[in-house]
């Protein structure tokens, strides 16, 4: 039996106190002082006793990362001088798309490697836009394994990035008449790419690249970001080249298992040149996820490309349109175009832009992606607060430039372990034990518009409000 | 206490369970408004004299000023009253405002006001007189966008709450199993010993007994303390078969087969090792400190025929038990319902994805399976088409938070609902969601920690739950009166009485309470 793939996790403590959701407010002038029954001493989670700064000397609101907001301190203080509020700094994290909640849960996963678990049911909106308008299906009796999703039987999350022949042909002597390209697969349907912003020091990039190596995936990187230290991990790197410059980077092409060429008309003419440098190399073409992406993908599909990598916007939308469609719709468009033209099985599709949580990865696969590529979560894993100070050259509040690559690698590995385990949870409910089979399994998902039409339509008539929000 | 109990029993024999004031067991209850008294106060006692809501307590022979019971304050709507304390205070020592704590309390599904409102109902058995929105959350969909149609005033009937029938029948198969009716259109969801404190389990069973409804053991065995209330306790047979014994099946009026649960549809249960104390291990017949997994799904069920074998097994052991089949809400929920009927189920229980009380992966809670609002009409219609709707009791759960959600679920097609979270909120659960780790619930509800699990006396638990349901019953009675109905059974499937705001014209929408759009911090 082949060795079971597993991502080893190890606690990687934050370097800076993370911005917590809650802040205590205390009216000390009213403190009885002598009640000897201070609620701080009785905190079930020891958040006050574990940190001397929280004890007695509290002069201003304290921001509590680990506070669970059970409010016992508020309700049990003998003089009622304790209260709690949402930490105003917490509200400033990220933006409309990269919400404080996403950032906070990403930090927690990077810290512990554990998947987010909580009680008391779901807490969020009924449905939303984009991926939030999709639910994944479950089965009452179909099961992926006999002994649970973390049992001895294996749920396989690996996906292929190499092209496949559409059919086998044989010679008269029954020998193969077609060349079979080598199979290249990665153990998780996630790749990394360099974020478009952020403190992207060598240490930060090394953290990401080493993490890619540790979990067996790849990272897209432009040649100008290569340094001697980073080049040592060429096996985990995908140099992002162009039709004009790939010959200048022959050394990188030779050392890489996969190379990306930026799309330009006629780019398929360069594939032979690339393969002459490195015959086994997997070729991906990177292109913008715009309105004509599906047409371009179809034209390229039969050209010998292995994978097409679509770059969406940072908030998970179509690029360059006035009314930008969501990633889920764009993936459907490209996937279905290839399905309709009966060539989908030949190549692989990787989508990036706005993949912020494990559920986005699972839903992107359902929509038709083979894999996703992430960038911003890699920064958040290293404690980035998405304050965007770096965009105006202001100092980074968490000194990302000083990240120690070993620590950064572990934080990223932890995050990916948590994401993979969440994908397994979804696949377990599906009753599917191969991530490859999730691709385009739209029948195992439930879409807001369909559910409304099928179940509410007969009762309430026609929906008069657009969107799910 | 025994004397009070005797009086209660006597009175309850004559009618509905009695509500008894059961205040918070915290020193500082949380309300919508805060009232502060500063050092200018001379303790003249005028505010105590004026306030009819008891915000300013004052005791004989004790003249010092006391901290206001501000959770009773009716807030800004009091400013026009003659008895408004802030205006009348001769020393301007009082101030009143919105409680800033509300911003850090609650979430989209259970906003702070809904939580506080349920605390109030659990304390008094009445609807809150403070302006608290207890029926609608901020989710922007599902029940929060569904409203009851504006009733025709000519339909209204004037009958008392006592004359209105809120009971439902659980056995519609008309087979050899006994008839069983419960007095409320809801019963308590399964929460196992191990996931909740014993006093909470026992208190829920006592409340179910007084309300003539049911509660459920969950998959964690049958504690001895529940046995006096066994006629109101469903025992659950789930995939891990923890604590399943012939004697408990023999005791149960209803046996629930749990295939899946809304908190984690398609995934098995998981009790963390920390919660497996010696008592829990003993009852579940396992090892102390070892995490317990319930596999998913039943490994001996592949078909309706396999399913029937399980149900027949229960019926053979206890022919007097009704059999309930608990499933989640997959896309083919309608087919699952029909399959369960043909397997012999009396009750088909659908648990939608947004519910659950136990710890579950966040990804599962949010994303797996469909919300119950969609599943109810889907299953209801299919059962009608198949000619089975009158032969099976359709029970639903999963994100049904309050009395109006219950009524909407019934109007969409359910016979009744199962309630979990709201019962815990009645016990002052604050929905912090930290039920699973370390010592468990800091508020003594979902924990087996030796210290924390003693926080809630079972009498207090019992009365708070009774109070909450009696407040809910008042809301159902008023609703039924408006539509000229005398029984909640008349409401089943009356989706013609419902409107959905997103399906109305802009003008028509103005007749209904708008959906609140508020951004919450999660």
PDB file of N, CA, C and O in Angstrom, chain B residues 297-360:
ATOM      1  N   UNK B 297     -21.698   6.811   7.490  1.00  0.00           N
ATOM      2  CA  UNK B 297     -23.037   6.761   8.080  1.00  0.00           C
ATOM      3  C   UNK B 297     -23.220   5.419   8.780  1.00  0.00           C
ATOM      4  O   UNK B 297     -22.241   4.850   9.245  1.00  0.00           O
ATOM      5  N   UNK B 298     -24.462   4.898   8.858  1.00  0.00           N
ATOM      6  CA  UNK B 298     -24.658   3.533   9.335  1.00  0.00           C
ATOM      7  C   UNK B 298     -24.000   2.593   8.327  1.00  0.00           C
ATOM      8  O   UNK B 298     -24.331   2.617   7.144  1.00  0.00           O
ATOM      9  N   UNK B 299     -23.086   1.794   8.816  1.00  0.00           N
ATOM     10  CA  UNK B 299     -22.327   0.989   7.864  1.00  0.00           C
ATOM     11  C   UNK B 299     -23.069  -0.255   7.417  1.00  0.00           C
ATOM     12  O   UNK B 299     -22.529  -1.065   6.683  1.00  0.00           O
ATOM     13  N   UNK B 300     -24.265  -0.400   7.895  1.00  0.00           N
ATOM     14  CA  UNK B 300     -25.030  -1.563   7.469  1.00  0.00           C
ATOM     15  C   UNK B 300     -26.244  -1.153   6.647  1.00  0.00           C
ATOM     16  O   UNK B 300     -27.146  -1.937   6.469  1.00  0.00           O
ATOM     17  N   UNK B 301     -26.252   0.096   6.219  1.00  0.00           N
ATOM     18  CA  UNK B 301     -27.409   0.568   5.452  1.00  0.00           C
ATOM     19  C   UNK B 301     -26.970   1.059   4.077  1.00  0.00           C
ATOM     20  O   UNK B 301     -26.200   2.011   3.974  1.00  0.00           O
ATOM     21  N   UNK B 302     -27.437   0.391   3.068  1.00  0.00           N
ATOM     22  CA  UNK B 302     -27.181   0.815   1.696  1.00  0.00           C
ATOM     23  C   UNK B 302     -28.471   1.103   0.945  1.00  0.00           C
ATOM     24  O   UNK B 302     -28.453   1.630  -0.141  1.00  0.00           O
ATOM     25  N   UNK B 303     -29.583   0.679   1.503  1.00  0.00           N
ATOM     26  CA  UNK B 303     -30.822   0.736   0.728  1.00  0.00           C
ATOM     27  C   UNK B 303     -32.006   0.910   1.677  1.00  0.00           C
ATOM     28  O   UNK B 303     -31.872   0.817   2.900  1.00  0.00           O
ATOM     29  N   UNK B 304     -33.166   1.141   1.088  1.00  0.00           N
ATOM     30  CA  UNK B 304     -34.388   1.242   1.886  1.00  0.00           C
ATOM     31  C   UNK B 304     -34.622  -0.082   2.633  1.00  0.00           C
ATOM     32  O   UNK B 304     -35.051  -0.098   3.787  1.00  0.00           O
ATOM     33  N   UNK B 305     -34.272  -1.191   1.978  1.00  0.00           N
ATOM     34  CA  UNK B 305     -34.481  -2.507   2.606  1.00  0.00           C
ATOM     35  C   UNK B 305     -33.592  -2.650   3.841  1.00  0.00           C
ATOM     36  O   UNK B 305     -34.031  -3.145   4.889  1.00  0.00           O
ATOM     37  N   UNK B 306     -32.321  -2.218   3.702  1.00  0.00           N
ATOM     38  CA  UNK B 306     -31.420  -2.269   4.868  1.00  0.00           C
ATOM     39  C   UNK B 306     -31.968  -1.385   5.985  1.00  0.00           C
ATOM     40  O   UNK B 306     -31.936  -1.730   7.162  1.00  0.00           O
ATOM     41  N   UNK B 307     -32.449  -0.231   5.578  1.00  0.00           N
ATOM     42  CA  UNK B 307     -32.998   0.743   6.509  1.00  0.00           C
ATOM     43  C   UNK B 307     -34.184   0.122   7.250  1.00  0.00           C
ATOM     44  O   UNK B 307     -34.308   0.208   8.467  1.00  0.00           O
ATOM     45  N   UNK B 308     -35.024  -0.582   6.501  1.00  0.00           N
ATOM     46  CA  UNK B 308     -36.208  -1.212   7.090  1.00  0.00           C
ATOM     47  C   UNK B 308     -35.806  -2.257   8.132  1.00  0.00           C
ATOM     48  O   UNK B 308     -36.446  -2.383   9.180  1.00  0.00           O
ATOM     49  N   UNK B 309     -34.721  -2.961   7.853  1.00  0.00           N
ATOM     50  CA  UNK B 309     -34.258  -3.975   8.810  1.00  0.00           C
ATOM     51  C   UNK B 309     -33.956  -3.344  10.168  1.00  0.00           C
ATOM     52  O   UNK B 309     -34.272  -3.885  11.209  1.00  0.00           O
ATOM     53  N   UNK B 310     -33.340  -2.172  10.127  1.00  0.00           N
ATOM     54  CA  UNK B 310     -33.019  -1.479  11.381  1.00  0.00           C
ATOM     55  C   UNK B 310     -34.285  -1.086  12.130  1.00  0.00           C
ATOM     56  O   UNK B 310     -34.388  -1.239  13.338  1.00  0.00           O
ATOM     57  N   UNK B 311     -35.223  -0.546  11.376  1.00  0.00           N
ATOM     58  CA  UNK B 311     -36.462  -0.097  12.012  1.00  0.00           C
ATOM     59  C   UNK B 311     -37.243  -1.291  12.566  1.00  0.00           C
ATOM     60  O   UNK B 311     -37.814  -1.227  13.653  1.00  0.00           O
ATOM     61  N   UNK B 312     -37.237  -2.398  11.805  1.00  0.00           N
ATOM     62  CA  UNK B 312     -37.917  -3.613  12.277  1.00  0.00           C
ATOM     63  C   UNK B 312     -37.270  -4.135  13.556  1.00  0.00           C
ATOM     64  O   UNK B 312     -37.947  -4.664  14.434  1.00  0.00           O
ATOM     65  N   UNK B 313     -35.978  -3.991  13.617  1.00  0.00           N
ATOM     66  CA  UNK B 313     -35.255  -4.433  14.816  1.00  0.00           C
ATOM     67  C   UNK B 313     -35.781  -3.685  16.043  1.00  0.00           C
ATOM     68  O   UNK B 313     -36.100  -4.285  17.073  1.00  0.00           O
ATOM     69  N   UNK B 314     -35.917  -2.363  15.912  1.00  0.00           N
ATOM     70  CA  UNK B 314     -36.434  -1.567  17.033  1.00  0.00           C
ATOM     71  C   UNK B 314     -37.865  -1.972  17.354  1.00  0.00           C
ATOM     72  O   UNK B 314     -38.240  -2.167  18.519  1.00  0.00           O
ATOM     73  N   UNK B 315     -38.679  -2.122  16.309  1.00  0.00           N
ATOM     74  CA  UNK B 315     -40.093  -2.457  16.527  1.00  0.00           C
ATOM     75  C   UNK B 315     -40.243  -3.831  17.172  1.00  0.00           C
ATOM     76  O   UNK B 315     -41.181  -4.080  17.918  1.00  0.00           O
ATOM     77  N   UNK B 316     -39.309  -4.726  16.871  1.00  0.00           N
ATOM     78  CA  UNK B 316     -39.347  -6.057  17.460  1.00  0.00           C
ATOM     79  C   UNK B 316     -39.017  -5.971  18.952  1.00  0.00           C
ATOM     80  O   UNK B 316     -39.645  -6.620  19.787  1.00  0.00           O
ATOM     81  N   UNK B 317     -38.024  -5.127  19.267  1.00  0.00           N
ATOM     82  CA  UNK B 317     -37.621  -4.986  20.670  1.00  0.00           C
ATOM     83  C   UNK B 317     -38.718  -4.281  21.462  1.00  0.00           C
ATOM     84  O   UNK B 317     -39.061  -4.682  22.565  1.00  0.00           O
ATOM     85  N   UNK B 318     -39.269  -3.220  20.876  1.00  0.00           N
ATOM     86  CA  UNK B 318     -40.308  -2.466  21.588  1.00  0.00           C
ATOM     87  C   UNK B 318     -41.445  -2.105  20.632  1.00  0.00           C
ATOM     88  O   UNK B 318     -41.407  -1.057  19.972  1.00  0.00           O
ATOM     89  N   UNK B 319     -42.450  -2.960  20.564  1.00  0.00           N
ATOM     90  CA  UNK B 319     -43.548  -2.702  19.617  1.00  0.00           C
ATOM     91  C   UNK B 319     -44.338  -1.439  19.959  1.00  0.00           C
ATOM     92  O   UNK B 319     -45.071  -0.925  19.124  1.00  0.00           O
ATOM     93  N   UNK B 320     -44.163  -0.942  21.194  1.00  0.00           N
ATOM     94  CA  UNK B 320     -44.921   0.246  21.592  1.00  0.00           C
ATOM     95  C   UNK B 320     -44.197   1.557  21.291  1.00  0.00           C
ATOM     96  O   UNK B 320     -44.708   2.619  21.609  1.00  0.00           O
ATOM     97  N   UNK B 321     -43.016   1.447  20.747  1.00  0.00           N
ATOM     98  CA  UNK B 321     -42.258   2.678  20.466  1.00  0.00           C
ATOM     99  C   UNK B 321     -42.563   3.156  19.052  1.00  0.00           C
ATOM    100  O   UNK B 321     -42.729   2.350  18.133  1.00  0.00           O
ATOM    101  N   UNK B 322     -42.639   4.478  18.916  1.00  0.00           N
ATOM    102  CA  UNK B 322     -42.673   5.044  17.568  1.00  0.00           C
ATOM    103  C   UNK B 322     -41.240   5.151  17.083  1.00  0.00           C
ATOM    104  O   UNK B 322     -40.315   5.311  17.887  1.00  0.00           O
ATOM    105  N   UNK B 323     -41.072   5.065  15.780  1.00  0.00           N
ATOM    106  CA  UNK B 323     -39.713   5.138  15.245  1.00  0.00           C
ATOM    107  C   UNK B 323     -39.566   6.422  14.433  1.00  0.00           C
ATOM    108  O   UNK B 323     -40.366   6.700  13.543  1.00  0.00           O
ATOM    109  N   UNK B 324     -38.547   7.172  14.801  1.00  0.00           N
ATOM    110  CA  UNK B 324     -38.244   8.409  14.085  1.00  0.00           C
ATOM    111  C   UNK B 324     -36.941   8.219  13.314  1.00  0.00           C
ATOM    112  O   UNK B 324     -36.015   7.582  13.816  1.00  0.00           O
ATOM    113  N   UNK B 325     -36.898   8.748  12.128  1.00  0.00           N
ATOM    114  CA  UNK B 325     -35.659   8.673  11.340  1.00  0.00           C
ATOM    115  C   UNK B 325     -35.141  10.087  11.151  1.00  0.00           C
ATOM    116  O   UNK B 325     -35.831  10.933  10.580  1.00  0.00           O
ATOM    117  N   UNK B 326     -33.959  10.332  11.681  1.00  0.00           N
ATOM    118  CA  UNK B 326     -33.390  11.681  11.592  1.00  0.00           C
ATOM    119  C   UNK B 326     -32.341  11.705  10.481  1.00  0.00           C
ATOM    120  O   UNK B 326     -31.374  10.948  10.524  1.00  0.00           O
ATOM    121  N   UNK B 327     -32.573  12.559   9.519  1.00  0.00           N
ATOM    122  CA  UNK B 327     -31.629  12.701   8.411  1.00  0.00           C
ATOM    123  C   UNK B 327     -31.348  14.184   8.208  1.00  0.00           C
ATOM    124  O   UNK B 327     -32.016  15.036   8.780  1.00  0.00           O
ATOM    125  N   UNK B 328     -30.374  14.461   7.371  1.00  0.00           N
ATOM    126  CA  UNK B 328     -30.097  15.855   7.060  1.00  0.00           C
ATOM    127  C   UNK B 328     -30.822  16.223   5.758  1.00  0.00           C
ATOM    128  O   UNK B 328     -31.754  15.526   5.366  1.00  0.00           O
ATOM    129  N   UNK B 329     -30.376  17.267   5.095  1.00  0.00           N
ATOM    130  CA  UNK B 329     -31.133  17.773   3.951  1.00  0.00           C
ATOM    131  C   UNK B 329     -30.320  17.730   2.668  1.00  0.00           C
ATOM    132  O   UNK B 329     -29.878  18.767   2.182  1.00  0.00           O
ATOM    133  N   UNK B 330     -30.129  16.548   2.104  1.00  0.00           N
ATOM    134  CA  UNK B 330     -29.432  16.479   0.821  1.00  0.00           C
ATOM    135  C   UNK B 330     -30.342  16.944  -0.298  1.00  0.00           C
ATOM    136  O   UNK B 330     -31.530  17.217  -0.073  1.00  0.00           O
ATOM    137  N   UNK B 331     -29.816  16.991  -1.481  1.00  0.00           N
ATOM    138  CA  UNK B 331     -30.615  17.474  -2.611  1.00  0.00           C
ATOM    139  C   UNK B 331     -31.805  16.565  -2.888  1.00  0.00           C
ATOM    140  O   UNK B 331     -32.836  16.998  -3.379  1.00  0.00           O
ATOM    141  N   UNK B 332     -31.674  15.282  -2.522  1.00  0.00           N
ATOM    142  CA  UNK B 332     -32.791  14.357  -2.740  1.00  0.00           C
ATOM    143  C   UNK B 332     -33.553  14.088  -1.443  1.00  0.00           C
ATOM    144  O   UNK B 332     -33.991  12.969  -1.179  1.00  0.00           O
ATOM    145  N   UNK B 333     -33.729  15.133  -0.647  1.00  0.00           N
ATOM    146  CA  UNK B 333     -34.423  14.990   0.639  1.00  0.00           C
ATOM    147  C   UNK B 333     -35.807  14.376   0.453  1.00  0.00           C
ATOM    148  O   UNK B 333     -36.260  13.569   1.278  1.00  0.00           O
ATOM    149  N   UNK B 334     -36.474  14.747  -0.633  1.00  0.00           N
ATOM    150  CA  UNK B 334     -37.830  14.229  -0.866  1.00  0.00           C
ATOM    151  C   UNK B 334     -37.826  12.710  -1.031  1.00  0.00           C
ATOM    152  O   UNK B 334     -38.690  12.005  -0.493  1.00  0.00           O
ATOM    153  N   UNK B 335     -36.837  12.202  -1.752  1.00  0.00           N
ATOM    154  CA  UNK B 335     -36.759  10.752  -1.956  1.00  0.00           C
ATOM    155  C   UNK B 335     -36.423  10.045  -0.653  1.00  0.00           C
ATOM    156  O   UNK B 335     -36.910   8.949  -0.375  1.00  0.00           O
ATOM    157  N   UNK B 336     -35.565  10.680   0.139  1.00  0.00           N
ATOM    158  CA  UNK B 336     -35.182  10.096   1.435  1.00  0.00           C
ATOM    159  C   UNK B 336     -36.439   9.955   2.304  1.00  0.00           C
ATOM    160  O   UNK B 336     -36.635   8.943   2.983  1.00  0.00           O
ATOM    161  N   UNK B 337     -37.313  10.964   2.248  1.00  0.00           N
ATOM    162  CA  UNK B 337     -38.523  10.934   3.070  1.00  0.00           C
ATOM    163  C   UNK B 337     -39.410   9.762   2.666  1.00  0.00           C
ATOM    164  O   UNK B 337     -39.905   9.009   3.515  1.00  0.00           O
ATOM    165  N   UNK B 338     -39.599   9.593   1.372  1.00  0.00           N
ATOM    166  CA  UNK B 338     -40.459   8.507   0.906  1.00  0.00           C
ATOM    167  C   UNK B 338     -39.839   7.156   1.254  1.00  0.00           C
ATOM    168  O   UNK B 338     -40.525   6.231   1.714  1.00  0.00           O
ATOM    169  N   UNK B 339     -38.522   7.058   1.070  1.00  0.00           N
ATOM    170  CA  UNK B 339     -37.832   5.811   1.426  1.00  0.00           C
ATOM    171  C   UNK B 339     -38.006   5.476   2.890  1.00  0.00           C
ATOM    172  O   UNK B 339     -38.268   4.326   3.266  1.00  0.00           O
ATOM    173  N   UNK B 340     -37.903   6.490   3.741  1.00  0.00           N
ATOM    174  CA  UNK B 340     -38.043   6.262   5.181  1.00  0.00           C
ATOM    175  C   UNK B 340     -39.470   5.842   5.523  1.00  0.00           C
ATOM    176  O   UNK B 340     -39.683   5.001   6.387  1.00  0.00           O
ATOM    177  N   UNK B 341     -40.421   6.413   4.822  1.00  0.00           N
ATOM    178  CA  UNK B 341     -41.812   6.005   5.083  1.00  0.00           C
ATOM    179  C   UNK B 341     -41.975   4.519   4.759  1.00  0.00           C
ATOM    180  O   UNK B 341     -42.521   3.753   5.560  1.00  0.00           O
ATOM    181  N   UNK B 342     -41.484   4.122   3.606  1.00  0.00           N
ATOM    182  CA  UNK B 342     -41.669   2.716   3.218  1.00  0.00           C
ATOM    183  C   UNK B 342     -40.843   1.776   4.083  1.00  0.00           C
ATOM    184  O   UNK B 342     -41.132   0.583   4.156  1.00  0.00           O
ATOM    185  N   UNK B 343     -39.824   2.314   4.725  1.00  0.00           N
ATOM    186  CA  UNK B 343     -39.053   1.478   5.663  1.00  0.00           C
ATOM    187  C   UNK B 343     -39.802   1.326   6.994  1.00  0.00           C
ATOM    188  O   UNK B 343     -39.415   0.511   7.820  1.00  0.00           O
ATOM    189  N   UNK B 344     -40.823   2.119   7.188  1.00  0.00           N
ATOM    190  CA  UNK B 344     -41.636   1.942   8.394  1.00  0.00           C
ATOM    191  C   UNK B 344     -41.564   3.067   9.404  1.00  0.00           C
ATOM    192  O   UNK B 344     -42.043   2.924  10.532  1.00  0.00           O
ATOM    193  N   UNK B 345     -40.968   4.203   9.036  1.00  0.00           N
ATOM    194  CA  UNK B 345     -40.830   5.297  10.009  1.00  0.00           C
ATOM    195  C   UNK B 345     -42.179   5.939  10.317  1.00  0.00           C
ATOM    196  O   UNK B 345     -43.014   6.096   9.435  1.00  0.00           O
ATOM    197  N   UNK B 346     -42.391   6.263  11.601  1.00  0.00           N
ATOM    198  CA  UNK B 346     -43.567   7.045  11.970  1.00  0.00           C
ATOM    199  C   UNK B 346     -43.278   8.533  11.801  1.00  0.00           C
ATOM    200  O   UNK B 346     -44.135   9.314  11.435  1.00  0.00           O
ATOM    201  N   UNK B 347     -42.037   8.890  12.161  1.00  0.00           N
ATOM    202  CA  UNK B 347     -41.638  10.304  12.121  1.00  0.00           C
ATOM    203  C   UNK B 347     -40.428  10.424  11.198  1.00  0.00           C
ATOM    204  O   UNK B 347     -39.474   9.651  11.315  1.00  0.00           O
ATOM    205  N   UNK B 348     -40.491  11.379  10.300  1.00  0.00           N
ATOM    206  CA  UNK B 348     -39.296  11.672   9.502  1.00  0.00           C
ATOM    207  C   UNK B 348     -38.816  13.043   9.919  1.00  0.00           C
ATOM    208  O   UNK B 348     -39.561  14.028   9.856  1.00  0.00           O
ATOM    209  N   UNK B 349     -37.595  13.071  10.371  1.00  0.00           N
ATOM    210  CA  UNK B 349     -37.049  14.286  10.963  1.00  0.00           C
ATOM    211  C   UNK B 349     -35.905  14.790  10.086  1.00  0.00           C
ATOM    212  O   UNK B 349     -34.869  14.146   9.976  1.00  0.00           O
ATOM    213  N   UNK B 350     -36.122  15.951   9.472  1.00  0.00           N
ATOM    214  CA  UNK B 350     -35.071  16.566   8.654  1.00  0.00           C
ATOM    215  C   UNK B 350     -34.357  17.642   9.460  1.00  0.00           C
ATOM    216  O   UNK B 350     -35.003  18.531  10.008  1.00  0.00           O
ATOM    217  N   UNK B 351     -33.053  17.541   9.505  1.00  0.00           N
ATOM    218  CA  UNK B 351     -32.252  18.506  10.256  1.00  0.00           C
ATOM    219  C   UNK B 351     -31.431  19.329   9.263  1.00  0.00           C
ATOM    220  O   UNK B 351     -30.488  18.821   8.652  1.00  0.00           O
ATOM    221  N   UNK B 352     -31.812  20.565   9.072  1.00  0.00           N
ATOM    222  CA  UNK B 352     -31.167  21.419   8.064  1.00  0.00           C
ATOM    223  C   UNK B 352     -29.793  21.891   8.481  1.00  0.00           C
ATOM    224  O   UNK B 352     -29.381  21.761   9.634  1.00  0.00           O
ATOM    225  N   UNK B 353     -29.096  22.498   7.515  1.00  0.00           N
ATOM    226  CA  UNK B 353     -27.656  22.694   7.695  1.00  0.00           C
ATOM    227  C   UNK B 353     -27.287  23.809   8.672  1.00  0.00           C
ATOM    228  O   UNK B 353     -26.166  23.862   9.140  1.00  0.00           O
ATOM    229  N   UNK B 354     -28.179  24.729   8.958  1.00  0.00           N
ATOM    230  CA  UNK B 354     -27.738  25.864   9.772  1.00  0.00           C
ATOM    231  C   UNK B 354     -27.940  25.646  11.273  1.00  0.00           C
ATOM    232  O   UNK B 354     -27.720  26.554  12.062  1.00  0.00           O
ATOM    233  N   UNK B 355     -28.380  24.469  11.629  1.00  0.00           N
ATOM    234  CA  UNK B 355     -28.683  24.257  13.045  1.00  0.00           C
ATOM    235  C   UNK B 355     -27.587  23.529  13.780  1.00  0.00           C
ATOM    236  O   UNK B 355     -26.419  23.605  13.438  1.00  0.00           O
ATOM    237  N   UNK B 356     -28.021  22.815  14.802  1.00  0.00           N
ATOM    238  CA  UNK B 356     -27.070  22.040  15.595  1.00  0.00           C
ATOM    239  C   UNK B 356     -26.585  22.819  16.788  1.00  0.00           C
ATOM    240  O   UNK B 356     -26.488  24.047  16.758  1.00  0.00           O
ATOM    241  N   UNK B 357     -26.326  22.093  17.843  1.00  0.00           N
ATOM    242  CA  UNK B 357     -25.787  22.737  19.038  1.00  0.00           C
ATOM    243  C   UNK B 357     -24.350  22.309  19.280  1.00  0.00           C
ATOM    244  O   UNK B 357     -23.571  23.037  19.852  1.00  0.00           O
ATOM    245  N   UNK B 358     -24.021  21.119  18.834  1.00  0.00           N
ATOM    246  CA  UNK B 358     -22.702  20.571  19.145  1.00  0.00           C
ATOM    247  C   UNK B 358     -21.604  21.176  18.296  1.00  0.00           C
ATOM    248  O   UNK B 358     -21.855  21.885  17.328  1.00  0.00           O
ATOM    249  N   UNK B 359     -20.376  20.883  18.711  1.00  0.00           N
ATOM    250  CA  UNK B 359     -19.224  21.397  17.979  1.00  0.00           C
ATOM    251  C   UNK B 359     -19.144  20.735  16.617  1.00  0.00           C
ATOM    252  O   UNK B 359     -19.349  19.537  16.487  1.00  0.00           O
ATOM    253  N   UNK B 360     -18.863  21.525  15.605  1.00  0.00           N
ATOM    254  CA  UNK B 360     -18.759  20.996  14.252  1.00  0.00           C
ATOM    255  C   UNK B 360     -17.804  21.876  13.466  1.00  0.00           C
ATOM    256  O   UNK B 360     -17.637  23.053  13.778  1.00  0.00           O
TER     257      UNK B 360
END
